Amino acid sequence: WDFMFGAWPDDSVTSRFGPESEREDLLRGLKDLTSKPVVGVGRFTSPDTMARLIRQGTLDFIGAARPSIADPYLPTKIEEGRIDEIRECIGCNICVSGDYTMTPIRCTQNPSMGEEWRRGWHPETMRPGTSDHRILVVGGGPAGLEAAMSAGRRGHGVVLIEATRELGGRVAREARLPGLAEWRRVVEYRAAQLDRMSNVDYYFESAMSAEEILSYGFGHIAVATGASWRRDGVGVSRPGPIDIDQPAEVLTPDDVMSGERPTGGRVVVFDDDHYYLASSMAELLAKEGYPVVYVTPEPEAATWTHKTMEQHRIQARLLDLDVRIVTAHGAERVASDGLVARCEYTGREQLIECDAVVLVTSRLPHERLYLDLVDLREEWGSAGLVSVRTVGDAFSPGSIAAAVWDGRRFAEDLGRSGEAAMFRRNIAAL
């Protein structure tokens, strides 16, 4: 596992909601205060911890809402000793976001959540495949891992190729950031399931060209090559590139997660993504000793995380680390001596002096391989190729939950077309 995933942070230090040991300490002695049954809540995810709390008499019941969304068969798997088959909740709270966005419930770990009736997806079983076509999945990130696992469960012969020396893609990188260690479970669960399947193989350091892929006779191809963060400042509030002076040092989240660091001391993190990543970048750099200024066009840090009930924690953590937060300012220009920020209300500009700027704005899909394959469409028939599809961030950069869901959809739609692939809608009679 060290070879596949590298060195992981300590969960007890980096959990977004605090380690389970802290939550467990809060429960001790409660049963001495009442004769009534005691139910423990607070997102316990470890099956060992949950079983021990019951057996020791610390609790009578455990309320496992989010863990049961991630794996509805959690109690059965614990009872039957199938611990390694449990999809553990990662605490991203994407399930809760549906309440705030008026959208169907979803889950990063369990893409079938909310699709049981609409699409007929089951969290544990899948319908058998309808052909003998072999499947190639290019890219071992969240979408590729889910596509390979789900297609394998349908009985297809699957080959997963990964260009690097580890599985996980963006999840493997992001899980090393402060507070996100539990996200590695997205990778660990799927990699463990792939290892159990005799009909699925995966290979590292296996970049392929379109011409080479066609020579292997695959019937269906999922291009799950991910996406990269933009370096030109295009984001939510900025439809076009910003001016960047030639001597200015500009980094992207990909640079930082790959180990690059500012050559100078002072850093501005500009957040035009408004989810969790910019604040994680700022926290990481601040903990490494860099003086950090966090700039956002929004009125607060990581404003979208209100929908995952984390914004107050994130802003407090940045303030505790002495990160200066500049709100309601967009990025106008990256100068050689800092970021020129423009007030969203008055239009006045100010120079925020720094030695480097980390732009967290938007991402571009890695679609070159897909386009190359499309260019060779006339050769598909002789190569035995039926379909090619981009999945996950390679199709449309989004959340990890969206990437996992799209990987599942690729596997579910194999052998389907037209109306058969549509979801059911509950239309009220008028």
CSV table of C-alpha atoms in Angstrom, one decimal:
chain,number,residue,atom,x,y,z
A,1,TRP,CA,0.0,0.0,0.0
A,2,ASP,CA,2.9,2.4,0.7
A,3,PHE,CA,3.9,2.0,-3.0
A,4,MET,CA,0.4,2.6,-4.2
A,5,PHE,CA,-0.5,5.5,-2.0
A,6,GLY,CA,2.7,7.0,-0.6
A,7,ALA,CA,2.9,8.3,3.0
A,8,TRP,CA,-0.5,9.3,4.5
A,9,PRO,CA,-1.1,11.9,7.2
A,10,ASP,CA,-2.2,10.8,10.7
A,11,ASP,CA,-6.0,10.6,10.9
A,12,SER,CA,-5.9,11.6,14.5
A,13,VAL,CA,-4.3,14.9,13.6
A,14,THR,CA,-6.0,15.8,10.3
A,15,SER,CA,-9.6,14.6,10.5
A,16,ARG,CA,-12.0,17.5,9.6
A,17,PHE,CA,-14.4,16.6,12.3
A,18,GLY,CA,-12.0,15.6,15.0
A,19,PRO,CA,-10.7,12.0,15.7
A,20,GLU,CA,-13.1,9.3,16.8
A,21,SER,CA,-11.1,9.0,20.1
A,22,GLU,CA,-12.2,12.6,21.0
A,23,ARG,CA,-15.8,11.8,20.3
A,24,GLU,CA,-15.5,8.5,22.3
A,25,ASP,CA,-14.2,10.4,25.3
A,26,LEU,CA,-17.3,12.6,25.4
A,27,LEU,CA,-19.5,9.6,25.7
A,28,ARG,CA,-17.9,7.9,28.6
A,29,GLY,CA,-20.0,7.9,31.8
A,30,LEU,CA,-23.2,8.9,30.2
A,31,LYS,CA,-24.9,5.5,31.0
A,32,ASP,CA,-24.1,6.2,34.7
A,33,LEU,CA,-26.4,9.2,34.6
A,34,THR,CA,-29.5,7.6,33.2
A,35,SER,CA,-31.4,4.3,33.1
A,36,LYS,CA,-32.6,5.1,29.6
A,37,PRO,CA,-30.9,3.7,26.4
A,38,VAL,CA,-28.1,5.9,25.2
A,39,VAL,CA,-27.6,6.6,21.5
A,40,GLY,CA,-24.2,7.8,20.3
A,41,VAL,CA,-24.0,10.1,17.3
A,42,GLY,CA,-21.2,12.1,15.8
A,43,ARG,CA,-20.1,10.2,12.7
A,44,PHE,CA,-18.4,7.1,14.0
A,45,THR,CA,-17.0,5.3,11.0
A,46,SER,CA,-14.7,2.6,12.3
A,47,PRO,CA,-16.5,-0.7,12.6
A,48,ASP,CA,-14.1,-1.8,15.3
A,49,THR,CA,-14.9,1.3,17.4
A,50,MET,CA,-18.6,1.0,16.9
A,51,ALA,CA,-18.7,-2.7,17.9
A,52,ARG,CA,-16.4,-2.1,20.9
A,53,LEU,CA,-18.6,0.8,22.2
A,54,ILE,CA,-21.6,-1.5,22.2
A,55,ARG,CA,-19.9,-4.5,23.7
A,56,GLN,CA,-18.3,-2.4,26.4
A,57,GLY,CA,-21.6,-1.0,27.4
A,58,THR,CA,-20.6,2.6,26.6
A,59,LEU,CA,-23.6,2.9,24.3
A,60,ASP,CA,-26.8,1.0,23.6
A,61,PHE,CA,-27.2,2.2,20.0
A,62,ILE,CA,-25.1,4.1,17.4
A,63,GLY,CA,-26.7,6.5,15.1
A,64,ALA,CA,-24.9,6.1,11.8
A,65,ALA,CA,-26.7,8.4,9.3
A,66,ARG,CA,-23.8,9.4,7.1
A,67,PRO,CA,-21.9,6.1,7.4
A,68,SER,CA,-25.2,4.3,6.4
A,69,ILE,CA,-25.5,6.6,3.4
A,70,ALA,CA,-22.0,5.6,2.4
A,71,ASP,CA,-22.8,1.9,3.0
A,72,PRO,CA,-26.4,0.9,3.7
A,73,TYR,CA,-25.2,-2.6,4.5
A,74,LEU,CA,-22.9,-1.4,7.2
A,75,PRO,CA,-24.5,-3.4,10.1
A,76,THR,CA,-24.8,-6.6,8.0
A,77,LYS,CA,-21.1,-6.4,7.0
A,78,ILE,CA,-20.1,-5.9,10.6
A,79,GLU,CA,-22.2,-8.8,11.8
A,80,GLU,CA,-20.9,-11.1,9.0
A,81,GLY,CA,-17.3,-10.0,9.6
A,82,ARG,CA,-17.0,-8.5,6.1
A,83,ILE,CA,-15.1,-5.5,7.4
A,84,ASP,CA,-12.9,-5.0,4.3
A,85,GLU,CA,-16.1,-4.6,2.2
A,86,ILE,CA,-17.3,-1.6,4.1
A,87,ARG,CA,-17.4,1.8,2.2
A,88,GLU,CA,-16.5,4.1,5.1
A,89,CYS,CA,-17.8,7.6,5.1
A,90,ILE,CA,-15.2,10.2,4.4
A,91,GLY,CA,-16.9,13.1,6.1
A,92,CYS,CA,-17.1,15.4,3.0
A,93,ASN,CA,-20.8,16.2,3.8
A,94,ILE,CA,-21.7,16.3,0.1
A,95,CYS,CA,-24.8,14.4,1.2
A,96,VAL,CA,-25.9,17.4,3.3
A,97,SER,CA,-25.3,19.8,0.5
A,98,GLY,CA,-28.4,18.6,-1.3
A,99,ASP,CA,-30.5,20.1,1.5
A,100,TYR,CA,-29.0,23.5,0.8
A,101,THR,CA,-29.0,23.3,-3.0
A,102,MET,CA,-32.5,21.8,-3.5
A,103,THR,CA,-30.8,18.8,-5.3
A,104,PRO,CA,-31.1,15.0,-4.9
A,105,ILE,CA,-28.9,13.5,-2.2
A,106,ARG,CA,-25.6,12.1,-3.3
A,107,CYS,CA,-22.6,10.5,-1.7
A,108,THR,CA,-18.9,10.4,-2.7
A,109,GLN,CA,-18.4,6.8,-1.5
A,110,ASN,CA,-21.8,5.4,-2.7
A,111,PRO,CA,-22.8,6.7,-6.2
A,112,SER,CA,-26.0,4.6,-6.1
A,113,MET,CA,-27.4,6.9,-3.3
A,114,GLY,CA,-30.5,8.6,-4.7
A,115,GLU,CA,-30.4,6.5,-7.9
A,116,GLU,CA,-32.0,3.3,-6.6
A,117,TRP,CA,-35.4,4.1,-8.1
A,118,ARG,CA,-34.4,6.7,-10.8
A,119,ARG,CA,-31.8,4.5,-12.5
A,120,GLY,CA,-32.2,1.1,-10.8
A,121,TRP,CA,-28.7,1.3,-9.3
A,122,HIS,CA,-28.1,-1.0,-6.3
A,123,PRO,CA,-25.4,-0.3,-3.7
A,124,GLU,CA,-24.1,-3.9,-3.7
A,125,THR,CA,-25.1,-5.7,-6.8
A,126,MET,CA,-25.0,-5.0,-10.5
A,127,ARG,CA,-26.7,-6.6,-13.5
A,128,PRO,CA,-24.5,-9.0,-15.5
A,129,GLY,CA,-22.8,-7.6,-18.6
A,130,THR,CA,-24.5,-8.3,-21.9
A,131,SER,CA,-21.4,-8.8,-24.1
A,132,ASP,CA,-17.9,-10.2,-24.1
A,133,HIS,CA,-16.3,-6.9,-24.9
A,134,ARG,CA,-13.1,-6.1,-22.9
A,135,ILE,CA,-13.1,-2.7,-21.2
A,136,LEU,CA,-10.1,-0.3,-21.0
A,137,VAL,CA,-10.1,2.4,-18.4
A,138,VAL,CA,-7.5,5.0,-18.8
A,139,GLY,CA,-6.7,6.8,-15.5
A,140,GLY,CA,-6.8,5.5,-11.9
A,141,GLY,CA,-8.4,8.5,-10.3
A,142,PRO,CA,-11.9,8.4,-8.6
A,143,ALA,CA,-13.8,8.1,-11.9
A,144,GLY,CA,-11.5,5.5,-13.3
A,145,LEU,CA,-11.4,3.4,-10.2
A,146,GLU,CA,-15.2,3.4,-9.9
A,147,ALA,CA,-15.6,2.6,-13.7
A,148,ALA,CA,-13.1,-0.3,-13.5
A,149,MET,CA,-14.6,-1.7,-10.3
A,150,SER,CA,-18.2,-1.4,-11.5
A,151,ALA,CA,-17.5,-2.8,-14.9
A,152,GLY,CA,-15.6,-5.7,-13.3
A,153,ARG,CA,-18.6,-6.4,-11.0
A,154,ARG,CA,-20.7,-6.7,-14.1
A,155,GLY,CA,-18.4,-9.5,-15.3
A,156,HIS,CA,-16.5,-7.7,-18.0
A,157,GLY,CA,-12.8,-8.2,-18.5
A,158,VAL,CA,-11.3,-4.9,-17.4
A,159,VAL,CA,-7.8,-3.4,-17.8
A,160,LEU,CA,-7.1,-0.1,-15.9
A,161,ILE,CA,-3.9,1.8,-16.8
A,162,GLU,CA,-2.5,4.6,-14.8
A,163,ALA,CA,0.3,6.9,-16.0
A,164,THR,CA,1.9,7.4,-12.6
A,165,ARG,CA,3.1,5.1,-9.8
A,166,GLU,CA,0.0,5.4,-7.6
A,167,LEU,CA,-3.7,5.0,-7.8
A,168,GLY,CA,-6.0,7.8,-6.8
A,169,GLY,CA,-5.4,10.7,-9.1
A,170,ARG,CA,-6.7,13.9,-7.5
A,171,VAL,CA,-7.8,12.1,-4.4
A,172,ALA,CA,-4.4,10.7,-3.7
A,173,ARG,CA,-3.0,14.3,-3.8
A,174,GLU,CA,-5.8,16.1,-2.0
A,175,ALA,CA,-5.8,13.5,0.8
A,176,ARG,CA,-2.4,14.7,1.9
A,177,LEU,CA,-3.7,18.2,2.5
A,178,PRO,CA,-4.6,19.3,6.1
A,179,GLY,CA,-7.9,17.9,7.2
A,180,LEU,CA,-8.5,15.6,4.2
A,181,ALA,CA,-6.8,12.4,5.2
A,182,GLU,CA,-10.1,10.4,5.4
A,183,TRP,CA,-10.6,11.0,1.7
A,184,ARG,CA,-8.0,8.4,1.0
A,185,ARG,CA,-10.8,5.9,1.7
A,186,VAL,CA,-12.2,6.6,-1.8
A,187,VAL,CA,-9.1,5.0,-3.2
A,188,GLU,CA,-8.5,2.3,-0.6
A,189,TYR,CA,-11.9,0.8,-0.8
A,190,ARG,CA,-11.9,0.6,-4.6
A,191,ALA,CA,-8.3,-0.6,-4.9
A,192,ALA,CA,-9.1,-3.4,-2.4
A,193,GLN,CA,-12.1,-4.5,-4.4
A,194,LEU,CA,-10.1,-4.5,-7.6
A,195,ASP,CA,-7.5,-6.7,-6.0
A,196,ARG,CA,-10.2,-9.3,-5.3
A,197,MET,CA,-11.4,-9.5,-8.9
A,198,SER,CA,-9.7,-12.0,-11.2
A,199,ASN,CA,-11.2,-10.3,-14.2
A,200,VAL,CA,-9.7,-6.9,-13.5
A,201,ASP,CA,-6.0,-6.0,-14.0
A,202,TYR,CA,-4.3,-2.6,-13.4
A,203,TYR,CA,-0.9,-1.3,-14.4
A,204,PHE,CA,1.2,1.6,-13.3
A,205,GLU,CA,3.4,3.9,-15.5
A,206,SER,CA,1.4,2.9,-18.5
A,207,ALA,CA,0.7,6.0,-20.6
A,208,MET,CA,-0.7,5.0,-24.0
A,209,SER,CA,-1.3,6.8,-27.3
A,210,ALA,CA,-4.5,6.5,-29.2
A,211,GLU,CA,-2.8,4.4,-31.9
A,212,GLU,CA,-1.4,2.0,-29.3
A,213,ILE,CA,-4.8,1.6,-27.6
A,214,LEU,CA,-6.5,0.6,-30.8
A,215,SER,CA,-4.0,-2.2,-31.3
A,216,TYR,CA,-5.2,-4.1,-28.2
A,217,GLY,CA,-8.8,-4.8,-29.4
A,218,PHE,CA,-10.8,-3.3,-26.5
A,219,GLY,CA,-14.6,-3.0,-27.1
A,220,HIS,CA,-15.2,0.0,-24.8
A,221,ILE,CA,-12.9,2.7,-23.5
A,222,ALA,CA,-13.4,5.0,-20.5
A,223,VAL,CA,-11.0,8.0,-20.7
A,224,ALA,CA,-10.7,9.1,-17.1
A,225,THR,CA,-7.6,11.2,-17.4
A,226,GLY,CA,-8.7,14.0,-15.0
A,227,ALA,CA,-8.2,17.7,-15.2
A,228,SER,CA,-5.6,20.3,-14.2
A,229,TRP,CA,-6.0,23.7,-12.4
A,230,ARG,CA,-5.7,26.7,-14.7
A,231,ARG,CA,-2.8,29.0,-14.5
A,232,ASP,CA,-4.4,32.0,-16.2
A,233,GLY,CA,-6.9,33.1,-13.5
A,234,VAL,CA,-10.1,32.1,-15.3
A,235,GLY,CA,-12.7,31.2,-12.7
A,236,VAL,CA,-16.2,31.8,-11.3
A,237,SER,CA,-15.9,35.6,-11.3
A,238,ARG,CA,-13.5,35.9,-14.2
A,239,PRO,CA,-14.5,34.6,-17.6
A,240,GLY,CA,-11.2,35.6,-19.3
A,241,PRO,CA,-7.5,35.4,-18.3
A,242,ILE,CA,-6.0,38.0,-16.0
A,243,ASP,CA,-2.9,39.9,-16.8
A,244,ILE,CA,0.2,38.3,-15.3
A,245,ASP,CA,3.5,40.2,-15.4
A,246,GLN,CA,6.4,38.1,-16.7
A,247,PRO,CA,8.6,38.1,-13.6
A,248,ALA,CA,5.6,37.1,-11.3
A,249,GLU,CA,5.7,33.7,-9.6
A,250,VAL,CA,2.3,32.0,-10.1
A,251,LEU,CA,1.6,28.5,-8.8
A,252,THR,CA,-1.5,26.3,-9.1
A,253,PRO,CA,-2.8,23.8,-6.6
A,254,ASP,CA,-1.3,21.0,-8.8
A,255,ASP,CA,2.1,22.6,-8.3
A,256,VAL,CA,1.7,22.8,-4.6
A,257,MET,CA,0.4,19.3,-4.3
A,258,SER,CA,3.3,18.1,-6.4
A,259,GLY,CA,5.8,19.6,-3.9
A,260,GLU,CA,6.6,23.0,-5.5
A,261,ARG,CA,6.8,25.9,-3.1
A,262,PRO,CA,7.2,29.7,-3.5
A,263,THR,CA,10.7,30.8,-3.8
A,264,GLY,CA,10.0,33.8,-1.7
A,265,GLY,CA,8.3,34.1,1.7
A,266,ARG,CA,5.0,36.0,1.3
A,267,VAL,CA,2.1,34.1,-0.4
A,268,VAL,CA,-1.3,35.2,-1.7
A,269,VAL,CA,-3.9,32.4,-2.2
A,270,PHE,CA,-6.6,33.6,-4.5
A,271,ASP,CA,-9.8,31.6,-4.2
A,272,ASP,CA,-12.2,31.8,-7.1
A,273,ASP,CA,-13.4,28.2,-6.6
A,274,HIS,CA,-15.0,28.8,-3.2
A,275,TYR,CA,-15.1,25.2,-2.1
A,276,TYR,CA,-12.5,23.6,0.2
A,277,LEU,CA,-9.2,23.5,-1.8
A,278,ALA,CA,-8.0,27.1,-1.5
A,279,SER,CA,-8.4,27.1,2.2
A,280,SER,CA,-6.5,23.8,2.4
A,281,MET,CA,-3.8,25.4,0.3
A,282,ALA,CA,-3.6,28.4,2.7
A,283,GLU,CA,-3.6,26.2,5.7
A,284,LEU,CA,-0.9,24.0,4.4
A,285,LEU,CA,1.4,26.9,3.5
A,286,ALA,CA,0.7,28.7,6.8
A,287,LYS,CA,1.6,25.6,8.7
A,288,GLU,CA,4.9,25.5,6.8
A,289,GLY,CA,5.7,29.0,7.9
A,290,TYR,CA,4.7,31.1,5.0
A,291,PRO,CA,3.0,34.4,5.7
A,292,VAL,CA,-0.3,33.9,3.8
A,293,VAL,CA,-3.0,36.3,2.6
A,294,TYR,CA,-6.2,34.6,1.4
A,295,VAL,CA,-8.1,36.7,-1.2
A,296,THR,CA,-11.7,35.9,-2.4
A,297,PRO,CA,-14.4,37.8,-4.4
A,298,GLU,CA,-16.9,36.4,-1.9
A,299,PRO,CA,-17.8,37.9,1.5
A,300,GLU,CA,-16.1,35.1,3.4
A,301,ALA,CA,-13.6,32.3,3.0
A,302,ALA,CA,-14.7,29.0,1.3
A,303,THR,CA,-18.3,30.3,1.0
A,304,TRP,CA,-19.7,27.2,-0.7
A,305,THR,CA,-18.8,25.1,2.3
A,306,HIS,CA,-21.8,26.6,4.1
A,307,LYS,CA,-23.6,23.8,2.2
A,308,THR,CA,-21.4,21.2,3.8
A,309,MET,CA,-21.6,22.9,7.2
A,310,GLU,CA,-17.9,23.6,7.4
A,311,GLN,CA,-17.4,27.3,6.6
A,312,HIS,CA,-17.2,28.4,10.2
A,313,ARG,CA,-14.6,25.8,11.0
A,314,ILE,CA,-12.5,26.7,7.9
A,315,GLN,CA,-12.6,30.4,8.6
A,316,ALA,CA,-11.7,29.9,12.2
A,317,ARG,CA,-8.8,27.6,11.3
A,318,LEU,CA,-7.4,30.2,8.9
A,319,LEU,CA,-7.7,33.0,11.5
A,320,ASP,CA,-6.1,30.8,14.2
A,321,LEU,CA,-3.1,30.3,11.8
A,322,ASP,CA,-2.8,34.1,11.4
A,323,VAL,CA,-3.9,34.0,7.7
A,324,ARG,CA,-5.1,37.4,6.7
A,325,ILE,CA,-8.4,37.1,4.9
A,326,VAL,CA,-9.3,39.8,2.3
A,327,THR,CA,-12.9,39.4,1.1
A,328,ALA,CA,-14.9,40.9,-1.7
A,329,HIS,CA,-11.9,41.4,-3.9
A,330,GLY,CA,-11.3,39.8,-7.3
A,331,ALA,CA,-7.9,39.3,-9.0
A,332,GLU,CA,-7.2,42.1,-11.5
A,333,ARG,CA,-3.6,41.5,-12.2
A,334,VAL,CA,-0.6,39.5,-10.9
A,335,ALA,CA,2.2,42.0,-10.7
A,336,SER,CA,5.9,41.3,-10.1
A,337,ASP,CA,5.5,42.5,-6.5
A,338,GLY,CA,2.1,41.2,-5.6
A,339,LEU,CA,-1.6,40.7,-6.5
A,340,VAL,CA,-3.6,43.7,-7.7
A,341,ALA,CA,-7.0,43.1,-6.2
A,342,ARG,CA,-10.2,44.9,-7.2
A,343,CYS,CA,-13.0,45.7,-4.7
A,344,GLU,CA,-16.3,44.0,-5.8
A,345,TYR,CA,-18.3,47.0,-4.5
A,346,THR,CA,-16.3,50.1,-5.3
A,347,GLY,CA,-14.0,49.0,-8.1
A,348,ARG,CA,-11.0,50.5,-6.3
A,349,GLU,CA,-7.8,48.6,-6.7
A,350,GLN,CA,-5.1,47.7,-4.1
A,351,LEU,CA,-1.8,46.0,-4.3
A,352,ILE,CA,-1.4,43.1,-1.9
A,353,GLU,CA,2.3,42.6,-1.7
A,354,CYS,CA,3.7,39.1,-2.0
A,355,ASP,CA,6.4,37.0,-3.5
A,356,ALA,CA,4.1,34.4,-5.1
A,357,VAL,CA,0.4,33.9,-5.9
A,358,VAL,CA,-1.4,30.6,-5.8
A,359,LEU,CA,-4.4,30.7,-8.2
A,360,VAL,CA,-7.3,28.4,-7.2
A,361,THR,CA,-9.8,29.3,-9.9
A,362,SER,CA,-11.0,26.5,-12.3
A,363,ARG,CA,-9.8,23.4,-14.1
A,364,LEU,CA,-9.4,22.2,-17.7
A,365,PRO,CA,-10.1,18.6,-18.6
A,366,HIS,CA,-7.4,16.3,-20.0
A,367,GLU,CA,-9.3,15.4,-23.1
A,368,ARG,CA,-6.4,15.1,-25.6
A,369,LEU,CA,-6.5,11.3,-25.6
A,370,TYR,CA,-10.2,11.2,-26.2
A,371,LEU,CA,-10.0,13.7,-29.1
A,372,ASP,CA,-7.2,11.6,-30.6
A,373,LEU,CA,-9.3,8.5,-30.4
A,374,VAL,CA,-12.2,10.4,-32.0
A,375,ASP,CA,-9.9,11.4,-34.8
A,376,LEU,CA,-9.3,7.7,-35.5
A,377,ARG,CA,-13.0,6.8,-35.6
A,378,GLU,CA,-12.7,5.3,-39.1
A,379,GLU,CA,-10.4,2.7,-37.6
A,380,TRP,CA,-12.7,1.7,-34.7
A,381,GLY,CA,-14.5,-1.0,-36.6
A,382,SER,CA,-11.4,-2.9,-37.7
A,383,ALA,CA,-10.0,-2.6,-34.1
A,384,GLY,CA,-13.2,-4.0,-32.6
A,385,LEU,CA,-13.9,-0.7,-30.7
A,386,VAL,CA,-17.6,0.1,-30.1
A,387,SER,CA,-17.5,3.2,-27.8
A,388,VAL,CA,-15.2,5.7,-26.3
A,389,ARG,CA,-16.3,8.0,-23.5
A,390,THR,CA,-14.7,10.6,-21.2
A,391,VAL,CA,-15.7,10.2,-17.6
A,392,GLY,CA,-15.3,12.2,-14.4
A,393,ASP,CA,-13.1,15.3,-14.5
A,394,ALA,CA,-11.9,14.5,-18.0
A,395,PHE,CA,-15.5,15.1,-19.2
A,396,SER,CA,-16.5,17.9,-16.8
A,397,PRO,CA,-14.3,19.0,-13.9
A,398,GLY,CA,-16.4,18.8,-10.7
A,399,SER,CA,-16.5,17.3,-7.2
A,400,ILE,CA,-15.0,13.9,-6.3
A,401,ALA,CA,-18.6,12.7,-5.8
A,402,ALA,CA,-19.5,13.7,-9.4
A,403,ALA,CA,-16.4,11.9,-10.7
A,404,VAL,CA,-17.3,8.7,-8.8
A,405,TRP,CA,-20.9,8.9,-10.0
A,406,ASP,CA,-19.8,9.3,-13.6
A,407,GLY,CA,-17.5,6.2,-13.3
A,408,ARG,CA,-20.5,4.2,-12.1
A,409,ARG,CA,-22.7,5.5,-14.9
A,410,PHE,CA,-20.1,4.4,-17.5
A,411,ALA,CA,-20.3,0.9,-16.2
A,412,GLU,CA,-24.0,0.9,-15.9
A,413,ASP,CA,-24.6,2.1,-19.4
A,414,LEU,CA,-22.4,-0.5,-21.1
A,415,GLY,CA,-24.7,-2.3,-23.5
A,416,ARG,CA,-27.5,0.3,-23.2
A,417,SER,CA,-28.5,3.0,-25.5
A,418,GLY,CA,-31.2,5.6,-26.0
A,419,GLU,CA,-34.3,5.2,-23.7
A,420,ALA,CA,-32.8,2.3,-21.9
A,421,ALA,CA,-30.1,4.5,-20.4
A,422,MET,CA,-32.5,7.2,-19.3
A,423,PHE,CA,-33.5,7.7,-15.7
A,424,ARG,CA,-37.1,7.5,-14.4
A,425,ARG,CA,-38.9,10.7,-13.5
A,426,ASN,CA,-41.8,11.0,-11.1
A,427,ILE,CA,-44.1,13.4,-12.9
A,428,ALA,CA,-47.1,14.7,-10.9
A,429,ALA,CA,-50.4,14.3,-12.7
A,430,LEU,CA,-52.2,17.5,-13.4
